[in-house]
Amino acid sequence: MKLEDHLHQSTFSDGFQKLHLHILVVARQLDLLARRILQPHGITPPQYNVLRILRGQDGTPIAVQSLAARMVDPSSNTSRIVDKLVDKGWADRQVCPTDRRRADVRITDSGLAILADLDRPMQALGTDTMTGLTPDHATELNAALSKVLNNTDDLLDPQS
């Protein structure tokens, strides 16, 4: 289905407006597809994101503030997400002995197990949604989106 059909809109002011809307619609659909995979496991996309970050720490604890900085959606309430993961037994939080305001988080064996269960379907989602693209297409799209990301970073930078 074309973007025009999704939005019930036949014209756009220019190619950049169409691209902007295209990115937003595709991002929303990717999020919906991920939620379909994650929901039966009782996990949200932000919780999944945090667990993946924790797994990448290879057992080394990470501060909640550092987690927030590495999340796909850093506007999420990271402390609340960590609370939910701790409640589910997928993460462990310890107050830092040298700074009581800091909490360090690490993934538990149960958290590693839930990620192991989700690795294959989430990888398949990435593969299935990119069907028809060649490695060259992926390289070109990544390069173009990197430019958009740099532009948005510049616009969001409080120093600019």
JSON list of C-alpha atoms in Angstrom, two decimals:
[
{"chain": "A", "resi": 1, "resn": "MET", "atom": "CA", "xyz": [0.00, 0.00, 0.00]},
{"chain": "A", "resi": 2, "resn": "LYS", "atom": "CA", "xyz": [1.25, 3.45, -0.87]},
{"chain": "A", "resi": 3, "resn": "LEU", "atom": "CA", "xyz": [1.69, 6.29, 1.61]},
{"chain": "A", "resi": 4, "resn": "GLU", "atom": "CA", "xyz": [-1.09, 8.17, -0.15]},
{"chain": "A", "resi": 5, "resn": "ASP", "atom": "CA", "xyz": [-3.48, 5.31, 0.64]},
{"chain": "A", "resi": 6, "resn": "HIS", "atom": "CA", "xyz": [-2.43, 5.17, 4.29]},
{"chain": "A", "resi": 7, "resn": "LEU", "atom": "CA", "xyz": [-2.99, 8.88, 4.77]},
{"chain": "A", "resi": 8, "resn": "HIS", "atom": "CA", "xyz": [-5.91, 9.26, 2.34]},
{"chain": "A", "resi": 9, "resn": "GLN", "atom": "CA", "xyz": [-3.94, 12.09, 0.81]},
{"chain": "A", "resi": 10, "resn": "SER", "atom": "CA", "xyz": [-3.05, 12.34, -2.87]},
{"chain": "A", "resi": 11, "resn": "THR", "atom": "CA", "xyz": [-0.67, 15.28, -2.88]},
{"chain": "A", "resi": 12, "resn": "PHE", "atom": "CA", "xyz": [2.10, 16.66, -0.70]},
{"chain": "A", "resi": 13, "resn": "SER", "atom": "CA", "xyz": [3.63, 20.12, -0.66]},
{"chain": "A", "resi": 14, "resn": "ASP", "atom": "CA", "xyz": [6.96, 18.64, -1.76]},
{"chain": "A", "resi": 15, "resn": "GLY", "atom": "CA", "xyz": [9.09, 15.50, -1.66]},
{"chain": "A", "resi": 16, "resn": "PHE", "atom": "CA", "xyz": [10.49, 16.41, 1.75]},
{"chain": "A", "resi": 17, "resn": "GLN", "atom": "CA", "xyz": [7.03, 16.61, 3.34]},
{"chain": "A", "resi": 18, "resn": "LYS", "atom": "CA", "xyz": [6.19, 13.24, 1.80]},
{"chain": "A", "resi": 19, "resn": "LEU", "atom": "CA", "xyz": [9.45, 11.75, 3.08]},
{"chain": "A", "resi": 20, "resn": "HIS", "atom": "CA", "xyz": [8.84, 13.14, 6.57]},
{"chain": "A", "resi": 21, "resn": "LEU", "atom": "CA", "xyz": [5.36, 11.59, 6.69]},
{"chain": "A", "resi": 22, "resn": "HIS", "atom": "CA", "xyz": [6.67, 8.36, 5.19]},
{"chain": "A", "resi": 23, "resn": "ILE", "atom": "CA", "xyz": [9.26, 8.03, 7.97]},
{"chain": "A", "resi": 24, "resn": "LEU", "atom": "CA", "xyz": [6.59, 8.67, 10.63]},
{"chain": "A", "resi": 25, "resn": "VAL", "atom": "CA", "xyz": [4.14, 6.11, 9.18]},
{"chain": "A", "resi": 26, "resn": "VAL", "atom": "CA", "xyz": [6.81, 3.44, 8.74]},
{"chain": "A", "resi": 27, "resn": "ALA", "atom": "CA", "xyz": [8.14, 4.02, 12.27]},
{"chain": "A", "resi": 28, "resn": "ARG", "atom": "CA", "xyz": [4.63, 3.64, 13.68]},
{"chain": "A", "resi": 29, "resn": "GLN", "atom": "CA", "xyz": [4.02, 0.43, 11.77]},
{"chain": "A", "resi": 30, "resn": "LEU", "atom": "CA", "xyz": [7.36, -1.04, 12.87]},
{"chain": "A", "resi": 31, "resn": "ASP", "atom": "CA", "xyz": [6.42, -0.18, 16.46]},
{"chain": "A", "resi": 32, "resn": "LEU", "atom": "CA", "xyz": [3.01, -1.86, 16.09]},
{"chain": "A", "resi": 33, "resn": "LEU", "atom": "CA", "xyz": [4.60, -5.01, 14.65]},
{"chain": "A", "resi": 34, "resn": "ALA", "atom": "CA", "xyz": [7.15, -5.15, 17.48]},
{"chain": "A", "resi": 35, "resn": "ARG", "atom": "CA", "xyz": [4.34, -4.75, 20.04]},
{"chain": "A", "resi": 36, "resn": "ARG", "atom": "CA", "xyz": [2.55, -7.74, 18.50]},
{"chain": "A", "resi": 37, "resn": "ILE", "atom": "CA", "xyz": [5.62, -9.87, 19.12]},
{"chain": "A", "resi": 38, "resn": "LEU", "atom": "CA", "xyz": [6.39, -8.51, 22.59]},
{"chain": "A", "resi": 39, "resn": "GLN", "atom": "CA", "xyz": [2.88, -8.29, 24.07]},
{"chain": "A", "resi": 40, "resn": "PRO", "atom": "CA", "xyz": [2.30, -12.06, 24.53]},
{"chain": "A", "resi": 41, "resn": "HIS", "atom": "CA", "xyz": [5.54, -12.12, 26.56]},
{"chain": "A", "resi": 42, "resn": "GLY", "atom": "CA", "xyz": [4.32, -9.31, 28.82]},
{"chain": "A", "resi": 43, "resn": "ILE", "atom": "CA", "xyz": [6.97, -6.84, 27.71]},
{"chain": "A", "resi": 44, "resn": "THR", "atom": "CA", "xyz": [6.76, -3.38, 26.16]},
{"chain": "A", "resi": 45, "resn": "PRO", "atom": "CA", "xyz": [9.14, -1.97, 23.52]},
{"chain": "A", "resi": 46, "resn": "PRO", "atom": "CA", "xyz": [10.85, 0.36, 26.06]},
{"chain": "A", "resi": 47, "resn": "GLN", "atom": "CA", "xyz": [11.31, -2.57, 28.48]},
{"chain": "A", "resi": 48, "resn": "TYR", "atom": "CA", "xyz": [12.71, -4.66, 25.62]},
{"chain": "A", "resi": 49, "resn": "ASN", "atom": "CA", "xyz": [15.06, -1.81, 24.72]},
{"chain": "A", "resi": 50, "resn": "VAL", "atom": "CA", "xyz": [16.34, -1.57, 28.31]},
{"chain": "A", "resi": 51, "resn": "LEU", "atom": "CA", "xyz": [16.84, -5.34, 28.55]},
{"chain": "A", "resi": 52, "resn": "ARG", "atom": "CA", "xyz": [18.87, -5.32, 25.33]},
{"chain": "A", "resi": 53, "resn": "ILE", "atom": "CA", "xyz": [21.06, -2.53, 26.69]},
{"chain": "A", "resi": 54, "resn": "LEU", "atom": "CA", "xyz": [21.54, -4.46, 29.93]},
{"chain": "A", "resi": 55, "resn": "ARG", "atom": "CA", "xyz": [22.43, -7.63, 28.03]},
{"chain": "A", "resi": 56, "resn": "GLY", "atom": "CA", "xyz": [25.04, -5.65, 26.11]},
{"chain": "A", "resi": 57, "resn": "GLN", "atom": "CA", "xyz": [26.68, -4.75, 29.42]},
{"chain": "A", "resi": 58, "resn": "ASP", "atom": "CA", "xyz": [27.81, -8.40, 29.81]},
{"chain": "A", "resi": 59, "resn": "GLY", "atom": "CA", "xyz": [26.93, -8.45, 33.51]},
{"chain": "A", "resi": 60, "resn": "THR", "atom": "CA", "xyz": [28.44, -5.06, 34.30]},
{"chain": "A", "resi": 61, "resn": "PRO", "atom": "CA", "xyz": [25.92, -2.85, 36.13]},
{"chain": "A", "resi": 62, "resn": "ILE", "atom": "CA", "xyz": [24.88, 0.43, 34.54]},
{"chain": "A", "resi": 63, "resn": "ALA", "atom": "CA", "xyz": [23.40, 3.53, 36.14]},
{"chain": "A", "resi": 64, "resn": "VAL", "atom": "CA", "xyz": [19.75, 4.30, 35.38]},
{"chain": "A", "resi": 65, "resn": "GLN", "atom": "CA", "xyz": [20.81, 7.69, 33.97]},
{"chain": "A", "resi": 66, "resn": "SER", "atom": "CA", "xyz": [23.19, 5.99, 31.55]},
{"chain": "A", "resi": 67, "resn": "LEU", "atom": "CA", "xyz": [20.41, 3.63, 30.47]},
{"chain": "A", "resi": 68, "resn": "ALA", "atom": "CA", "xyz": [18.19, 6.59, 29.63]},
{"chain": "A", "resi": 69, "resn": "ALA", "atom": "CA", "xyz": [20.91, 8.13, 27.46]},
{"chain": "A", "resi": 70, "resn": "ARG", "atom": "CA", "xyz": [21.23, 4.91, 25.42]},
{"chain": "A", "resi": 71, "resn": "MET", "atom": "CA", "xyz": [17.53, 4.23, 24.85]},
{"chain": "A", "resi": 72, "resn": "VAL", "atom": "CA", "xyz": [15.84, 4.55, 21.46]},
{"chain": "A", "resi": 73, "resn": "ASP", "atom": "CA", "xyz": [13.20, 6.72, 23.14]},
{"chain": "A", "resi": 74, "resn": "PRO", "atom": "CA", "xyz": [15.06, 8.50, 25.95]},
{"chain": "A", "resi": 75, "resn": "SER", "atom": "CA", "xyz": [11.95, 10.47, 26.87]},
{"chain": "A", "resi": 76, "resn": "SER", "atom": "CA", "xyz": [10.56, 7.32, 28.46]},
{"chain": "A", "resi": 77, "resn": "ASN", "atom": "CA", "xyz": [10.48, 7.19, 32.25]},
{"chain": "A", "resi": 78, "resn": "THR", "atom": "CA", "xyz": [13.53, 4.97, 32.66]},
{"chain": "A", "resi": 79, "resn": "SER", "atom": "CA", "xyz": [13.19, 4.60, 36.42]},
{"chain": "A", "resi": 80, "resn": "ARG", "atom": "CA", "xyz": [9.63, 3.33, 36.05]},
{"chain": "A", "resi": 81, "resn": "ILE", "atom": "CA", "xyz": [10.70, 0.92, 33.29]},
{"chain": "A", "resi": 82, "resn": "VAL", "atom": "CA", "xyz": [13.47, -0.42, 35.54]},
{"chain": "A", "resi": 83, "resn": "ASP", "atom": "CA", "xyz": [10.94, -0.80, 38.38]},
{"chain": "A", "resi": 84, "resn": "LYS", "atom": "CA", "xyz": [8.74, -2.96, 36.12]},
{"chain": "A", "resi": 85, "resn": "LEU", "atom": "CA", "xyz": [11.71, -5.09, 35.03]},
{"chain": "A", "resi": 86, "resn": "VAL", "atom": "CA", "xyz": [12.75, -5.60, 38.66]},
{"chain": "A", "resi": 87, "resn": "ASP", "atom": "CA", "xyz": [9.17, -6.54, 39.60]},
{"chain": "A", "resi": 88, "resn": "LYS", "atom": "CA", "xyz": [9.16, -9.15, 36.82]},
{"chain": "A", "resi": 89, "resn": "GLY", "atom": "CA", "xyz": [12.52, -10.52, 37.96]},
{"chain": "A", "resi": 90, "resn": "TRP", "atom": "CA", "xyz": [14.22, -9.59, 34.67]},
{"chain": "A", "resi": 91, "resn": "ALA", "atom": "CA", "xyz": [16.58, -7.00, 36.20]},
{"chain": "A", "resi": 92, "resn": "ASP", "atom": "CA", "xyz": [18.22, -6.31, 39.53]},
{"chain": "A", "resi": 93, "resn": "ARG", "atom": "CA", "xyz": [18.80, -2.84, 40.95]},
{"chain": "A", "resi": 94, "resn": "GLN", "atom": "CA", "xyz": [21.35, -1.99, 43.64]},
{"chain": "A", "resi": 95, "resn": "VAL", "atom": "CA", "xyz": [21.89, 1.38, 45.29]},
{"chain": "A", "resi": 96, "resn": "CYS", "atom": "CA", "xyz": [25.47, 2.50, 44.66]},
{"chain": "A", "resi": 97, "resn": "PRO", "atom": "CA", "xyz": [27.44, 2.26, 47.93]},
{"chain": "A", "resi": 98, "resn": "THR", "atom": "CA", "xyz": [29.42, 5.45, 47.19]},
{"chain": "A", "resi": 99, "resn": "ASP", "atom": "CA", "xyz": [26.47, 7.56, 45.91]},
{"chain": "A", "resi": 100, "resn": "ARG", "atom": "CA", "xyz": [23.05, 6.77, 47.41]},
{"chain": "A", "resi": 101, "resn": "ARG", "atom": "CA", "xyz": [21.33, 8.82, 44.70]},
{"chain": "A", "resi": 102, "resn": "ARG", "atom": "CA", "xyz": [22.63, 6.44, 42.04]},
{"chain": "A", "resi": 103, "resn": "ALA", "atom": "CA", "xyz": [21.07, 3.07, 41.28]},
{"chain": "A", "resi": 104, "resn": "ASP", "atom": "CA", "xyz": [22.96, 0.50, 39.24]},
{"chain": "A", "resi": 105, "resn": "VAL", "atom": "CA", "xyz": [21.01, -2.04, 37.19]},
{"chain": "A", "resi": 106, "resn": "ARG", "atom": "CA", "xyz": [21.97, -5.38, 35.73]},
{"chain": "A", "resi": 107, "resn": "ILE", "atom": "CA", "xyz": [20.06, -8.06, 33.83]},
{"chain": "A", "resi": 108, "resn": "THR", "atom": "CA", "xyz": [19.11, -11.29, 35.59]},
{"chain": "A", "resi": 109, "resn": "ASP", "atom": "CA", "xyz": [19.13, -14.83, 34.20]},
{"chain": "A", "resi": 110, "resn": "SER", "atom": "CA", "xyz": [15.35, -14.52, 33.73]},
{"chain": "A", "resi": 111, "resn": "GLY", "atom": "CA", "xyz": [15.89, -11.34, 31.73]},
{"chain": "A", "resi": 112, "resn": "LEU", "atom": "CA", "xyz": [18.44, -13.10, 29.55]},
{"chain": "A", "resi": 113, "resn": "ALA", "atom": "CA", "xyz": [15.97, -15.95, 29.03]},
{"chain": "A", "resi": 114, "resn": "ILE", "atom": "CA", "xyz": [13.15, -13.66, 27.89]},
{"chain": "A", "resi": 115, "resn": "LEU", "atom": "CA", "xyz": [15.50, -11.97, 25.44]},
{"chain": "A", "resi": 116, "resn": "ALA", "atom": "CA", "xyz": [16.63, -15.37, 24.13]},
{"chain": "A", "resi": 117, "resn": "ASP", "atom": "CA", "xyz": [12.96, -16.22, 23.50]},
{"chain": "A", "resi": 118, "resn": "LEU", "atom": "CA", "xyz": [12.49, -12.95, 21.62]},
{"chain": "A", "resi": 119, "resn": "ASP", "atom": "CA", "xyz": [15.72, -12.90, 19.60]},
{"chain": "A", "resi": 120, "resn": "ARG", "atom": "CA", "xyz": [14.45, -15.02, 16.71]},
{"chain": "A", "resi": 121, "resn": "PRO", "atom": "CA", "xyz": [11.03, -13.35, 16.22]},
{"chain": "A", "resi": 122, "resn": "MET", "atom": "CA", "xyz": [12.48, -9.85, 16.54]},
{"chain": "A", "resi": 123, "resn": "GLN", "atom": "CA", "xyz": [15.25, -10.70, 14.06]},
{"chain": "A", "resi": 124, "resn": "ALA", "atom": "CA", "xyz": [12.60, -12.09, 11.71]},
{"chain": "A", "resi": 125, "resn": "LEU", "atom": "CA", "xyz": [10.66, -8.84, 12.01]},
{"chain": "A", "resi": 126, "resn": "GLY", "atom": "CA", "xyz": [13.69, -6.92, 10.83]},
{"chain": "A", "resi": 127, "resn": "THR", "atom": "CA", "xyz": [14.24, -9.32, 7.95]},
{"chain": "A", "resi": 128, "resn": "ASP", "atom": "CA", "xyz": [10.58, -9.55, 6.93]},
{"chain": "A", "resi": 129, "resn": "THR", "atom": "CA", "xyz": [10.06, -5.80, 6.85]},
{"chain": "A", "resi": 130, "resn": "MET", "atom": "CA", "xyz": [13.12, -5.29, 4.65]},
{"chain": "A", "resi": 131, "resn": "THR", "atom": "CA", "xyz": [12.14, -7.87, 2.02]},
{"chain": "A", "resi": 132, "resn": "GLY", "atom": "CA", "xyz": [12.82, -6.55, -1.45]},
{"chain": "A", "resi": 133, "resn": "LEU", "atom": "CA", "xyz": [15.69, -4.32, -0.37]},
{"chain": "A", "resi": 134, "resn": "THR", "atom": "CA", "xyz": [19.22, -5.14, -1.45]},
{"chain": "A", "resi": 135, "resn": "PRO", "atom": "CA", "xyz": [22.29, -4.56, 0.73]},
{"chain": "A", "resi": 136, "resn": "ASP", "atom": "CA", "xyz": [22.99, -1.52, -1.47]},
{"chain": "A", "resi": 137, "resn": "HIS", "atom": "CA", "xyz": [19.50, -0.17, -0.74]},
{"chain": "A", "resi": 138, "resn": "ALA", "atom": "CA", "xyz": [20.14, -0.62, 2.99]},
{"chain": "A", "resi": 139, "resn": "THR", "atom": "CA", "xyz": [23.45, 1.23, 2.71]},
{"chain": "A", "resi": 140, "resn": "GLU", "atom": "CA", "xyz": [21.84, 4.12, 0.80]},
{"chain": "A", "resi": 141, "resn": "LEU", "atom": "CA", "xyz": [18.89, 4.37, 3.19]},
{"chain": "A", "resi": 142, "resn": "ASN", "atom": "CA", "xyz": [21.18, 4.27, 6.21]},
{"chain": "A", "resi": 143, "resn": "ALA", "atom": "CA", "xyz": [23.33, 7.05, 4.73]},
{"chain": "A", "resi": 144, "resn": "ALA", "atom": "CA", "xyz": [20.29, 9.22, 3.94]},
{"chain": "A", "resi": 145, "resn": "LEU", "atom": "CA", "xyz": [18.73, 8.64, 7.36]},
{"chain": "A", "resi": 146, "resn": "SER", "atom": "CA", "xyz": [22.07, 9.45, 9.02]},
{"chain": "A", "resi": 147, "resn": "LYS", "atom": "CA", "xyz": [21.88, 12.88, 7.41]},
{"chain": "A", "resi": 148, "resn": "VAL", "atom": "CA", "xyz": [18.34, 13.34, 8.75]},
{"chain": "A", "resi": 149, "resn": "LEU", "atom": "CA", "xyz": [19.49, 12.16, 12.19]},
{"chain": "A", "resi": 150, "resn": "ASN", "atom": "CA", "xyz": [22.39, 14.63, 12.17]},
{"chain": "A", "resi": 151, "resn": "ASN", "atom": "CA", "xyz": [20.00, 17.43, 11.16]},
{"chain": "A", "resi": 152, "resn": "THR", "atom": "CA", "xyz": [17.58, 16.58, 13.97]},
{"chain": "A", "resi": 153, "resn": "ASP", "atom": "CA", "xyz": [20.49, 16.36, 16.44]},
{"chain": "A", "resi": 154, "resn": "ASP", "atom": "CA", "xyz": [21.59, 19.84, 15.38]},
{"chain": "A", "resi": 155, "resn": "LEU", "atom": "CA", "xyz": [18.05, 21.22, 15.76]},
{"chain": "A", "resi": 156, "resn": "LEU", "atom": "CA", "xyz": [17.65, 19.62, 19.18]},
{"chain": "A", "resi": 157, "resn": "ASP", "atom": "CA", "xyz": [21.05, 20.80, 20.45]},
{"chain": "A", "resi": 158, "resn": "PRO", "atom": "CA", "xyz": [20.36, 23.50, 23.02]},
{"chain": "A", "resi": 159, "resn": "GLN", "atom": "CA", "xyz": [23.62, 25.25, 22.02]},
{"chain": "A", "resi": 160, "resn": "SER", "atom": "CA", "xyz": [22.40, 25.94, 18.47]}
]
